[in-house]
Structure formats: C-alpha cells, structure tokens
mmCIF file of C-alpha atoms and ligand atoms in Angstrom:
data_model
loop_
_atom_site.group_PDB
_atom_site.id
_atom_site.type_symbol
_atom_site.label_atom_id
_atom_site.label_comp_id
_atom_site.label_asym_id
_atom_site.label_seq_id
_atom_site.Cartn_x
_atom_site.Cartn_y
_atom_site.Cartn_z
ATOM 1 C CA MET O 1 0.048 -0.051 0.031
ATOM 2 C CA ILE O 2 1.314 3.373 -0.886
ATOM 3 C CA LEU O 3 0.136 6.468 1.157
ATOM 4 C CA LEU O 4 0.643 9.812 -0.578
ATOM 5 C CA SER O 5 0.553 12.709 1.969
ATOM 6 C CA VAL O 6 0.496 15.506 -0.773
ATOM 7 C CA GLY O 7 -0.727 18.323 1.523
ATOM 8 C CA VAL O 8 -3.469 20.765 1.186
ATOM 9 C CA LYS O 9 -3.349 23.961 -0.917
ATOM 10 C CA ALA O 10 -5.796 26.795 -0.375
ATOM 11 C CA GLU O 11 -8.036 27.823 -3.218
ATOM 12 C CA VAL O 12 -7.935 31.579 -2.934
ATOM 13 C CA GLU O 13 -8.813 32.885 -6.355
ATOM 14 C CA LEU O 14 -12.085 34.423 -5.269
ATOM 15 C CA ALA O 15 -10.379 36.221 -2.424
ATOM 16 C CA LYS O 16 -7.584 37.409 -4.745
ATOM 17 C CA SER O 17 -10.065 38.740 -7.228
ATOM 18 C CA ALA O 18 -11.918 40.554 -4.451
ATOM 19 C CA GLY O 19 -8.563 42.269 -3.608
ATOM 20 C CA LEU O 20 -8.051 40.480 -0.207
ATOM 21 C CA GLU O 21 -4.541 40.210 1.122
ATOM 22 C CA ILE O 22 -2.970 36.761 0.702
ATOM 23 C CA GLY O 23 -0.498 35.757 3.347
ATOM 24 C CA ALA O 24 2.977 34.122 3.174
ATOM 25 C CA THR O 25 1.415 30.648 3.680
ATOM 26 C CA GLY O 26 -0.910 31.073 0.654
ATOM 27 C CA GLY O 27 -4.140 31.528 2.819
ATOM 28 C CA VAL O 28 -6.426 34.620 3.057
ATOM 29 C CA LYS O 29 -4.695 36.735 5.763
ATOM 30 C CA THR O 30 -6.977 37.245 8.824
ATOM 31 C CA ASN O 31 -6.733 38.998 12.151
ATOM 32 C CA GLY O 32 -7.780 37.482 15.481
ATOM 33 C CA ARG O 33 -11.364 38.490 14.769
ATOM 34 C CA MET O 34 -11.234 36.350 11.563
ATOM 35 C CA GLU O 35 -11.507 39.557 9.552
ATOM 36 C CA SER O 36 -9.636 39.472 6.173
ATOM 37 C CA SER O 37 -7.937 42.709 5.039
ATOM 38 C CA ASP O 38 -11.345 43.993 4.225
ATOM 39 C CA PRO O 39 -13.073 44.190 7.691
ATOM 40 C CA ASP O 40 -16.493 43.403 5.947
ATOM 41 C CA ILE O 41 -15.228 40.122 4.775
ATOM 42 C CA TYR O 42 -14.239 37.304 6.950
ATOM 43 C CA ALA O 43 -12.268 34.194 6.059
ATOM 44 C CA VAL O 44 -12.149 30.835 8.032
ATOM 45 C CA GLY O 45 -11.099 27.229 7.485
ATOM 46 C CA ASP O 46 -8.692 25.800 5.048
ATOM 47 C CA ALA O 47 -8.521 28.912 2.989
ATOM 48 C CA ALA O 48 -7.535 31.112 5.897
ATOM 49 C CA GLU O 49 -4.154 32.053 7.253
ATOM 50 C CA THR O 50 -4.400 32.319 10.980
ATOM 51 C CA MET O 51 -1.707 31.722 13.666
ATOM 52 C CA HIS O 52 0.053 28.737 15.369
ATOM 53 C CA ALA O 53 -1.173 28.859 19.007
ATOM 54 C CA LEU O 54 2.286 28.034 20.391
ATOM 55 C CA THR O 55 4.962 29.950 18.145
ATOM 56 C CA GLY O 56 2.460 32.817 17.171
ATOM 57 C CA ALA O 57 3.679 32.401 13.583
ATOM 58 C CA ARG O 58 1.260 32.846 10.582
ATOM 59 C CA ALA O 59 -0.016 29.355 9.798
ATOM 60 C CA ARG O 60 -2.617 27.637 7.703
ATOM 61 C CA ILE O 61 -3.718 24.670 9.553
ATOM 62 C CA ALA O 62 -6.179 22.587 7.393
ATOM 63 C CA LEU O 63 -8.213 20.575 9.987
ATOM 64 C CA ALA O 64 -11.930 20.618 10.807
ATOM 65 C CA GLY O 65 -11.529 21.631 14.484
ATOM 66 C CA PRO O 66 -9.971 24.904 13.741
ATOM 67 C CA ALA O 67 -12.235 25.553 10.750
ATOM 68 C CA ASN O 68 -15.332 25.042 12.918
ATOM 69 C CA ARG O 69 -14.134 27.193 15.719
ATOM 70 C CA GLN O 70 -13.096 29.972 13.432
ATOM 71 C CA GLY O 71 -16.556 29.781 11.813
ATOM 72 C CA ARG O 72 -18.313 30.178 15.106
ATOM 73 C CA ILE O 73 -16.075 33.176 16.021
ATOM 74 C CA ALA O 74 -16.505 34.893 12.532
ATOM 75 C CA GLY O 75 -20.188 34.132 12.804
ATOM 76 C CA ALA O 76 -20.586 35.803 16.223
ATOM 77 C CA ASN O 77 -18.393 38.668 15.267
ATOM 78 C CA THR O 78 -20.435 39.494 12.194
ATOM 79 C CA ALA O 79 -23.354 39.791 14.704
ATOM 80 C CA GLY O 80 -21.541 42.228 16.983
ATOM 81 C CA ALA O 81 -19.586 39.845 19.340
ATOM 82 C CA LYS O 82 -15.980 40.574 20.051
ATOM 83 C CA LEU O 83 -14.533 36.984 20.075
ATOM 84 C CA THR O 84 -10.988 36.426 19.407
ATOM 85 C CA TYR O 85 -9.375 33.166 17.842
ATOM 86 C CA SER O 86 -6.204 32.004 19.881
ATOM 87 C CA GLY O 87 -4.659 29.923 17.035
ATOM 88 C CA ALA O 88 -4.276 26.177 16.669
ATOM 89 C CA LEU O 89 -1.706 23.669 17.701
ATOM 90 C CA GLY O 90 -2.465 21.436 14.691
ATOM 91 C CA THR O 91 -3.620 18.572 16.977
ATOM 92 C CA SER O 92 -4.506 15.568 14.786
ATOM 93 C CA ILE O 93 -4.937 11.895 14.956
ATOM 94 C CA VAL O 94 -5.124 9.176 12.256
ATOM 95 C CA ARG O 95 -5.713 5.529 12.158
ATOM 96 C CA VAL O 96 -3.600 3.346 9.709
ATOM 97 C CA LEU O 97 -4.897 -0.235 9.806
ATOM 98 C CA ASN O 98 -4.754 -1.169 13.515
ATOM 99 C CA MET O 99 -2.317 1.645 14.548
ATOM 100 C CA THR O 100 -3.178 5.106 15.506
ATOM 101 C CA VAL O 101 -0.830 8.043 15.522
ATOM 102 C CA GLY O 102 -1.620 11.261 17.219
ATOM 103 C CA PHE O 103 0.236 14.548 17.149
ATOM 104 C CA THR O 104 -0.003 18.061 18.771
ATOM 105 C CA GLY O 105 2.193 21.065 19.154
ATOM 106 C CA LEU O 106 5.633 21.092 17.399
ATOM 107 C CA ASN O 107 7.821 18.143 16.318
ATOM 108 C CA SER O 108 11.605 18.349 16.234
ATOM 109 C CA ALA O 109 11.843 19.780 12.692
ATOM 110 C CA GLN O 110 9.229 22.507 13.515
ATOM 111 C CA ALA O 111 10.797 23.270 16.906
ATOM 112 C CA THR O 112 14.091 23.723 15.137
ATOM 113 C CA LYS O 113 12.544 26.033 12.489
ATOM 114 C CA ALA O 114 10.731 28.052 15.185
ATOM 115 C CA GLY O 115 14.180 28.590 16.881
ATOM 116 C CA PHE O 116 13.461 26.622 20.068
ATOM 117 C CA SER O 117 16.316 25.161 21.999
ATOM 118 C CA PHE O 118 14.874 21.884 22.926
ATOM 119 C CA PHE O 119 15.326 18.172 23.879
ATOM 120 C CA THR O 120 13.231 15.034 23.133
ATOM 121 C CA SER O 121 12.219 12.103 25.491
ATOM 122 C CA LEU O 122 10.950 8.800 24.357
ATOM 123 C CA THR O 123 8.798 6.416 26.503
ATOM 124 C CA ARG O 124 7.086 3.122 25.788
ATOM 125 C CA ASP O 125 4.370 1.943 28.064
ATOM 126 C CA HIS O 126 1.072 0.201 28.076
ATOM 127 C CA SER O 127 -2.395 1.363 26.956
ATOM 128 C CA HIS O 128 -3.764 0.260 30.269
ATOM 129 C CA ALA O 129 -2.550 -1.777 33.311
ATOM 130 C CA HIS O 130 -0.207 -4.468 31.829
ATOM 131 C CA TYR O 131 -1.661 -7.322 33.890
ATOM 132 C CA TYR O 132 -5.424 -6.476 32.735
ATOM 133 C CA PRO O 133 -6.211 -8.262 29.422
ATOM 134 C CA GLY O 134 -5.864 -6.539 26.146
ATOM 135 C CA ALA O 135 -3.110 -3.894 26.962
ATOM 136 C CA THR O 136 -1.000 -2.810 23.835
ATOM 137 C CA PRO O 137 2.066 -0.599 23.588
ATOM 138 C CA VAL O 138 1.923 3.108 23.636
ATOM 139 C CA MET O 139 4.942 4.984 22.453
ATOM 140 C CA ILE O 140 5.373 8.781 23.399
ATOM 141 C CA LYS O 141 7.813 11.338 22.055
ATOM 142 C CA LEU O 142 7.856 14.687 23.694
ATOM 143 C CA VAL O 143 9.541 17.745 22.554
ATOM 144 C CA VAL O 144 10.518 19.865 25.559
ATOM 145 C CA GLU O 145 12.017 23.437 25.777
ATOM 146 C CA GLU O 146 15.492 23.465 27.149
ATOM 147 C CA GLY O 147 15.716 25.500 30.212
ATOM 148 C CA THR O 148 12.053 25.912 31.188
ATOM 149 C CA GLY O 149 10.851 22.364 30.724
ATOM 150 C CA ARG O 150 7.884 23.627 28.958
ATOM 151 C CA LEU O 151 6.021 21.109 26.737
ATOM 152 C CA LEU O 152 6.275 22.107 23.096
ATOM 153 C CA GLY O 153 4.857 19.004 21.299
ATOM 154 C CA ALA O 154 3.965 15.399 21.573
ATOM 155 C CA GLN O 155 3.588 12.393 19.222
ATOM 156 C CA VAL O 156 1.794 9.241 20.385
ATOM 157 C CA LEU O 157 1.720 5.904 18.723
ATOM 158 C CA GLY O 158 -0.027 2.638 19.399
ATOM 159 C CA GLU O 159 -3.125 0.668 18.952
ATOM 160 C CA GLN O 160 -5.334 2.053 21.831
ATOM 161 C CA GLY O 161 -5.705 4.975 24.321
ATOM 162 C CA ILE O 162 -3.785 7.324 21.766
ATOM 163 C CA ASP O 163 -6.623 9.920 21.645
ATOM 164 C CA LYS O 164 -6.822 10.618 25.156
ATOM 165 C CA ARG O 165 -3.087 10.949 25.639
ATOM 166 C CA VAL O 166 -2.804 13.322 22.757
ATOM 167 C CA ASP O 167 -5.686 15.407 24.051
ATOM 168 C CA VAL O 168 -3.983 15.671 27.500
ATOM 169 C CA PHE O 169 -0.887 16.798 25.875
ATOM 170 C CA ALA O 170 -2.771 19.308 23.710
ATOM 171 C CA THR O 171 -4.394 20.670 26.833
ATOM 172 C CA ALA O 172 -0.902 20.789 28.712
ATOM 173 C CA ILE O 173 0.570 22.714 25.791
ATOM 174 C CA ALA O 174 -2.406 25.125 25.797
ATOM 175 C CA GLY O 175 -1.912 25.681 29.548
ATOM 176 C CA LYS O 176 1.728 26.314 29.163
ATOM 177 C CA MET O 177 2.496 23.149 31.412
ATOM 178 C CA THR O 178 6.024 21.959 31.919
ATOM 179 C CA VAL O 179 7.123 18.387 32.235
ATOM 180 C CA ASP O 180 7.062 18.614 36.027
ATOM 181 C CA ASP O 181 3.430 19.277 35.683
ATOM 182 C CA LEU O 182 2.965 16.178 33.655
ATOM 183 C CA GLU O 183 4.655 14.023 36.414
ATOM 184 C CA ASN O 184 1.883 15.045 38.892
ATOM 185 C CA LEU O 185 -1.279 15.093 36.568
ATOM 186 C CA ASP O 186 -3.994 13.273 38.492
ATOM 187 C CA LEU O 187 -5.575 11.194 35.535
ATOM 188 C CA ALA O 188 -8.259 8.634 35.744
ATOM 189 C CA TYR O 189 -7.152 5.180 36.577
ATOM 190 C CA ALA O 190 -8.603 1.660 36.851
ATOM 191 C CA PRO O 191 -6.947 -1.394 35.176
ATOM 192 C CA PRO O 192 -9.136 -1.357 32.041
ATOM 193 C CA PHE O 193 -8.341 2.182 31.332
ATOM 194 C CA GLY O 194 -4.908 3.283 32.291
ATOM 195 C CA SER O 195 -2.122 2.676 34.884
ATOM 196 C CA ALA O 196 -1.469 3.990 38.290
ATOM 197 C CA ASN O 197 1.259 5.853 36.481
ATOM 198 C CA ASP O 198 -0.380 6.772 33.205
ATOM 199 C CA PRO O 199 1.833 6.824 30.168
ATOM 200 C CA VAL O 200 1.412 10.710 30.347
ATOM 201 C CA ASN O 201 2.889 10.691 33.708
ATOM 202 C CA THR O 202 5.709 8.322 32.750
ATOM 203 C CA ALA O 203 6.610 10.508 29.825
ATOM 204 C CA GLY O 204 6.720 13.436 32.398
ATOM 205 C CA PHE O 205 8.955 11.345 34.688
ATOM 206 C CA VAL O 206 11.462 10.639 31.946
ATOM 207 C CA ALA O 207 11.447 14.115 30.504
ATOM 208 C CA GLY O 208 11.625 15.652 34.001
ATOM 209 C CA HIS O 209 14.800 13.626 34.720
ATOM 210 C CA ILE O 210 16.378 15.005 31.533
ATOM 211 C CA ALA O 211 15.154 18.580 32.071
ATOM 212 C CA ARG O 212 16.500 18.564 35.718
ATOM 213 C CA GLY O 213 19.680 16.809 34.627
ATOM 214 C CA ASP O 214 19.012 13.997 37.109
ATOM 215 C CA ILE O 215 20.660 11.704 34.584
ATOM 216 C CA SER O 216 22.650 12.090 31.426
ATOM 217 C CA THR O 217 21.116 10.500 28.350
ATOM 218 C CA VAL O 218 21.827 10.013 24.799
ATOM 219 C CA ALA O 219 19.387 10.018 21.780
ATOM 220 C CA PRO O 220 19.705 7.167 19.378
ATOM 221 C CA GLU O 221 18.632 9.487 16.571
ATOM 222 C CA THR O 222 21.637 11.899 17.048
ATOM 223 C CA TRP O 223 24.245 9.987 19.117
ATOM 224 C CA GLN O 224 26.882 7.849 17.413
ATOM 225 C CA PRO O 225 29.062 5.527 19.631
ATOM 226 C CA ASP O 226 32.494 6.839 19.901
ATOM 227 C CA GLY O 227 34.716 4.510 22.180
ATOM 228 C CA GLU O 228 32.094 4.488 25.008
ATOM 229 C CA PHE O 229 31.602 1.313 27.032
ATOM 230 C CA LEU O 230 28.158 0.097 25.736
ATOM 231 C CA LEU O 231 26.500 -1.725 28.663
ATOM 232 C CA ASP O 232 23.439 -4.014 27.752
ATOM 233 C CA VAL O 233 21.571 -4.605 31.116
ATOM 234 C CA ARG O 234 18.871 -6.803 29.771
ATOM 235 C CA ASP O 235 18.506 -10.440 30.934
ATOM 236 C CA ALA O 236 20.642 -12.951 29.141
ATOM 237 C CA ASP O 237 17.568 -14.886 27.491
ATOM 238 C CA GLU O 238 16.303 -11.422 26.086
ATOM 239 C CA VAL O 239 19.727 -10.773 24.573
ATOM 240 C CA ALA O 240 19.855 -14.250 23.123
ATOM 241 C CA GLU O 241 16.477 -13.988 21.549
ATOM 242 C CA LEU O 242 16.477 -10.418 20.281
ATOM 243 C CA GLY O 243 20.315 -9.733 19.629
ATOM 244 C CA ARG O 244 22.366 -6.800 21.019
ATOM 245 C CA LEU O 245 23.963 -3.637 19.670
ATOM 246 C CA ASN O 246 27.487 -3.878 18.083
ATOM 247 C CA GLY O 247 30.148 -4.111 20.719
ATOM 248 C CA ALA O 248 27.837 -4.044 23.698
ATOM 249 C CA VAL O 249 28.882 -6.066 26.815
ATOM 250 C CA ASN O 250 25.810 -7.808 28.594
ATOM 251 C CA ILE O 251 25.676 -7.541 32.423
ATOM 252 C CA PRO O 252 21.926 -8.045 33.420
ATOM 253 C CA LEU O 253 20.760 -5.273 35.864
ATOM 254 C CA GLY O 254 20.166 -7.876 38.613
ATOM 255 C CA GLU O 255 23.980 -8.915 38.463
ATOM 256 C CA LEU O 256 25.449 -5.509 38.029
ATOM 257 C CA ARG O 257 26.191 -4.612 41.722
ATOM 258 C CA ASP O 258 28.100 -8.075 41.890
ATOM 259 C CA ARG O 259 29.851 -7.491 38.557
ATOM 260 C CA LEU O 260 31.059 -3.901 38.855
ATOM 261 C CA GLY O 261 34.733 -4.968 38.281
ATOM 262 C CA GLU O 262 33.779 -5.629 34.619
ATOM 263 C CA VAL O 263 32.773 -2.023 34.131
ATOM 264 C CA PRO O 264 35.820 0.293 33.214
ATOM 265 C CA HIS O 265 36.365 3.651 34.930
ATOM 266 C CA ASP O 266 38.282 5.225 32.078
ATOM 267 C CA ARG O 267 35.479 5.661 29.655
ATOM 268 C CA ARG O 268 31.978 6.952 29.352
ATOM 269 C CA ILE O 269 29.397 4.291 30.082
ATOM 270 C CA VAL O 270 26.196 4.195 27.971
ATOM 271 C CA ALA O 271 23.705 1.803 29.460
ATOM 272 C CA TYR O 272 20.766 0.498 27.619
ATOM 273 C CA CYS O 273 17.920 -2.128 28.066
ATOM 274 C CA GLN O 274 14.833 -2.923 25.936
ATOM 275 C CA LYS O 275 12.952 0.381 26.441
ATOM 276 C CA GLY O 276 14.983 2.694 28.668
ATOM 277 C CA GLN O 277 13.781 2.032 32.278
ATOM 278 C CA ARG O 278 16.386 -0.611 33.290
ATOM 279 C CA GLY O 279 19.078 1.349 31.409
ATOM 280 C CA TYR O 280 18.225 4.402 33.568
ATOM 281 C CA LEU O 281 18.379 2.380 36.779
ATOM 282 C CA ALA O 282 21.709 0.984 35.774
ATOM 283 C CA ALA O 283 23.076 4.452 34.982
ATOM 284 C CA CYS O 284 21.907 5.633 38.501
ATOM 285 C CA LEU O 285 23.337 2.604 40.163
ATOM 286 C CA LEU O 286 26.685 3.141 38.503
ATOM 287 C CA ARG O 287 26.731 6.784 39.260
ATOM 288 C CA GLY O 288 25.961 5.873 43.002
ATOM 289 C CA ARG O 289 29.097 3.552 42.872
ATOM 290 C CA GLY O 290 31.381 6.190 41.590
ATOM 291 C CA PHE O 291 31.232 5.909 37.831
ATOM 292 C CA GLU O 292 30.704 9.640 37.170
ATOM 293 C CA ASN O 293 30.426 9.485 33.459
ATOM 294 C CA THR O 294 27.390 7.514 32.674
ATOM 295 C CA ALA O 295 24.423 7.936 30.362
ATOM 296 C CA ASN O 296 21.205 6.101 29.548
ATOM 297 C CA LEU O 297 20.350 5.381 25.917
ATOM 298 C CA ARG O 298 16.773 7.000 25.373
ATOM 299 C CA GLY O 299 14.208 4.326 24.229
ATOM 300 C CA GLY O 300 16.687 1.594 24.675
ATOM 301 C CA TYR O 301 17.364 -1.179 22.185
ATOM 302 C CA LEU O 302 14.060 -0.936 20.412
ATOM 303 C CA GLN O 303 14.490 2.747 19.617
ATOM 304 C CA ALA O 304 18.147 2.226 18.647
ATOM 305 C CA ARG O 305 17.094 -0.603 16.048
ATOM 306 C CA LEU O 306 14.279 1.755 14.765
ATOM 307 C CA ASN O 307 17.058 4.366 14.114
ATOM 308 C CA GLY O 308 18.959 1.764 12.053
ATOM 309 C CA TRP O 309 21.613 0.735 14.473
HETATM 310 C C1 LIG Z 18 -10.827 13.008 2.903
HETATM 311 C C2 LIG Z 18 -10.663 13.978 3.942
HETATM 312 C C3 LIG Z 18 -10.654 13.684 5.406
HETATM 313 C C4 LIG Z 18 -10.497 14.605 6.437
HETATM 314 N N1 LIG Z 18 -10.420 14.050 7.729
HETATM 315 C C5 LIG Z 18 -10.368 15.003 8.688
HETATM 316 C C6 LIG Z 18 -10.257 14.548 10.005
HETATM 317 O O1 LIG Z 18 -10.438 13.404 10.189
HETATM 318 N N2 LIG Z 18 -9.986 15.478 11.024
HETATM 319 C C7 LIG Z 18 -9.859 16.789 10.640
HETATM 320 O O2 LIG Z 18 -9.754 17.754 11.591
HETATM 321 N N3 LIG Z 18 -10.034 17.290 9.372
HETATM 322 C C8 LIG Z 18 -10.094 16.429 8.344
HETATM 323 N N4 LIG Z 18 -10.097 16.775 7.037
HETATM 324 C C9 LIG Z 18 -9.919 18.256 6.863
HETATM 325 C C10 LIG Z 18 -11.263 19.006 6.991
HETATM 326 O O3 LIG Z 18 -12.277 18.257 6.261
HETATM 327 C C11 LIG Z 18 -11.155 20.469 6.544
HETATM 328 O O4 LIG Z 18 -10.147 21.067 7.256
HETATM 329 C C12 LIG Z 18 -12.423 21.249 6.779
HETATM 330 O O5 LIG Z 18 -13.562 20.598 6.135
HETATM 331 C C13 LIG Z 18 -12.256 22.681 6.356
HETATM 332 O O6 LIG Z 18 -13.402 23.358 6.386
HETATM 333 P P1 LIG Z 18 -13.735 24.506 5.442
HETATM 334 O O7 LIG Z 18 -15.053 25.107 5.866
HETATM 335 O O8 LIG Z 18 -12.456 25.568 5.358
HETATM 336 O O9 LIG Z 18 -13.879 23.770 4.022
HETATM 337 P P2 LIG Z 18 -14.814 22.834 3.485
HETATM 338 O O10 LIG Z 18 -15.375 21.967 4.554
HETATM 339 O O11 LIG Z 18 -14.155 22.137 2.338
HETATM 340 O O12 LIG Z 18 -16.042 23.646 2.998
HETATM 341 C C14 LIG Z 18 -15.916 24.409 1.767
HETATM 342 C C15 LIG Z 18 -17.353 24.443 1.167
HETATM 343 O O13 LIG Z 18 -17.358 25.446 0.135
HETATM 344 C C16 LIG Z 18 -18.092 24.833 -0.983
HETATM 345 N N5 LIG Z 18 -17.561 25.689 -2.296
HETATM 346 C C17 LIG Z 18 -16.313 25.549 -2.731
HETATM 347 N N6 LIG Z 18 -16.288 26.436 -3.813
HETATM 348 C C18 LIG Z 18 -17.522 27.081 -3.806
HETATM 349 C C19 LIG Z 18 -18.005 28.071 -4.689
HETATM 350 N N7 LIG Z 18 -17.320 28.670 -5.673
HETATM 351 N N8 LIG Z 18 -19.321 28.549 -4.466
HETATM 352 C C20 LIG Z 18 -19.954 28.022 -3.385
HETATM 353 N N9 LIG Z 18 -19.524 27.111 -2.643
HETATM 354 C C21 LIG Z 18 -18.318 26.683 -2.773
HETATM 355 C C22 LIG Z 18 -17.660 23.481 -0.999
HETATM 356 O O14 LIG Z 18 -18.483 22.657 -1.732
HETATM 357 C C23 LIG Z 18 -17.667 23.159 0.509
HETATM 358 O O15 LIG Z 18 -18.822 22.787 0.946
HETATM 359 C C24 LIG Z 18 -10.395 15.858 6.035
HETATM 360 C C25 LIG Z 18 -10.325 16.303 4.697
HETATM 361 C C26 LIG Z 18 -10.477 15.364 3.704
HETATM 362 C C27 LIG Z 18 -10.607 15.930 2.247
#
C-alpha cells in the first residue's frame, strides 16, 4: 500500500479577485477576529491564514476543528460579538490499519525551524494496566523546551488509548505546562483504562529527569558511539532472543552490583535495556558507585534498532 501525503493547498482565487490580502502561507490573511484585510469580509477554515497557538507564527492549519471554531467566531463577530481566535496547535490523529498516531504542538523539525532550544524524550508504556487483558504498547515522544521544561509537542503511537493521551498533551501545551506538571497530573485510573502511572505521567517522569539533569542521556537518533563502554543490562535470554548492539557487553541489571569489576572507569558508560527504564536504573546505580560519566540510551534497544543501528 502506498500512502501519498501531498498536503492541502488553499483555493484563494475568489479572495484574490476581491482584492483581499494573501499571506505568506498562501491563505487569506486574517486577524484574531477572523476578518480579512477587508473588515467586512471574514475568512475561515482551510483557505484562511491564522496563527500557530504556540509559536504565534502565521499558519494555515487545514483541519476541521480549527475551521469550525473559526467559523463560530466569525459568525458571532459579524453579529456584533468581540470573540478572538487564539490559534491552533495542529492537534491531529489518524488510524492506519490497527495503528493510531496522534500529534500535537511542534515536532523536532518544527521546533528547530521556530528557533527553540529543545530536547526530546521517548517512552514506551502500556495502554492500560499491563496485567489486565488486552493492553497494547503506547509510544510517546515529547518535545520539551530546554531550560524551562515547557512542553512544546507530543507524538503518540499505538493501537489504543492514543486519543486521550494526545488530548491531555494538547491541553497541557495550551496551559503552558512543564514536564514537572505532567509528572503530577492526576489522571483517571482503573486497570481497564490506564495505569497508576499513566503513560502521560511516565513521559513526564523521563522528560523531567532529563530537564533537571538528574541523569545524562543520549538520543539514538543523534548520538553515534565513539569509544564508549556500551552496557546492555537486559537479561541474558532477552539478548539471546533479540540480539544486542554492536560491541555491547551484557551484564543484566540484577547482576550489576556483583559485577562492577567488569565495568571500566576510564570511559563513558552508555547503558541500555529494551525500552529505557532498566538502562536508567543501571546508570543511576553506576553513578552511585562512583562511575561519574554514565548515560542512558533513550528508548533503549528498540529505539536504537528503529534508528537503524
Ligand atoms: C478526505 C478528508 C478527510 C479529512 N479528515 C479529517 C479529520 O479526520 N479531521 C480533521 O480535523 N480534518 C479532516 N479533514 C480536513 C477537514 O475536512 C477540513 O479541514 C475542513 O472541512 C475545512 O473546512 P472549510 O469550511 O474550510 O472547508 P470545506 O469543509 O471544504 O467547505 C468548503 C465548502 O465550500 C463549498 N464551495 C467551494 N467552492 C465554492 C464556490 N465557488 N461556491 C460555493 N460554494 C463553494 C464546498 O462545496 C464546501 O462545501 C479531512 C479532509 C478530507 C478531504
């Protein structure tokens, strides 16, 4: 199957022939009241250029939610109201076969283009309590502003429970929340619906650790091994079944305390596991035992493989 995502172009011939100003994005330029350059003519929806709610940049976001809210504002304003549109985050969701992918705010490329200094975090969790039947994996990538910890964007992938996580992240971005706030969000939990630590909380924990500098991490999409000691802390049967990264030494997390003599002091140590949590624990353990230069590989072995390692 081939999916062609060719984008959406605004049809603005009518607006042009009426002498309305067309913005740099190709849409009919509007102000917050949804007025075009002629205050007696309003523009909304796919053909209108509005603004991105997070960056404030001029934007044309061709989605039904923004179109409907803009229409409501324009309609009310034509009747004398004074409503203002605050922009869109581009929150969107799509199902492809049994997979769902949701998105809100900025991705890495957009954050770079907008001039943000940022880091990303990656977490893999379950759609609901792992011991309750039917749980499936949920993968979350956060884009977080360096220094402030403010959430800039989120991408969520999996089979179930994607919509509610994306909507929580969209609300968090709209509320200018930080990853510390995500750690403490009090979200609904019973085993069929979520976990005592919801995937949103877990994403906040990991991003919070990175933001506060609690632990050094390396991102598989940007980091290339350069003489570090690559420590695989998964169990031996996992390594035998799934393979390991080139040059990695396997010391299972449960044996690490007793096998510290096998870990060198003269090199940086990059620990990894399957998804990231045990690698994080290993890096903490090593740091507590005097190995100053340790890091955790974000997203673990699974992410490294996805990045072509
Ligand atoms: C296949 C598909 C799936 C989509 N799925 C989603 C989704 O799941 N979620 C989401 O958020 N967005 C989705 N969208 C996008 C969403 O439909 C649009 O963003 C939204 O409809 C834009 O609203 P609008 O009022 O600007 O334009 P439209 O809804 O396209 O309305 C424009 C109207 O103007 C009429 N018109 C055009 N020219 C003239 C003319 N000369 N004279 C009189 N009338 C005219 C058209 O017939 C149409 O009725 C989807 C779009 C497509 C094509």
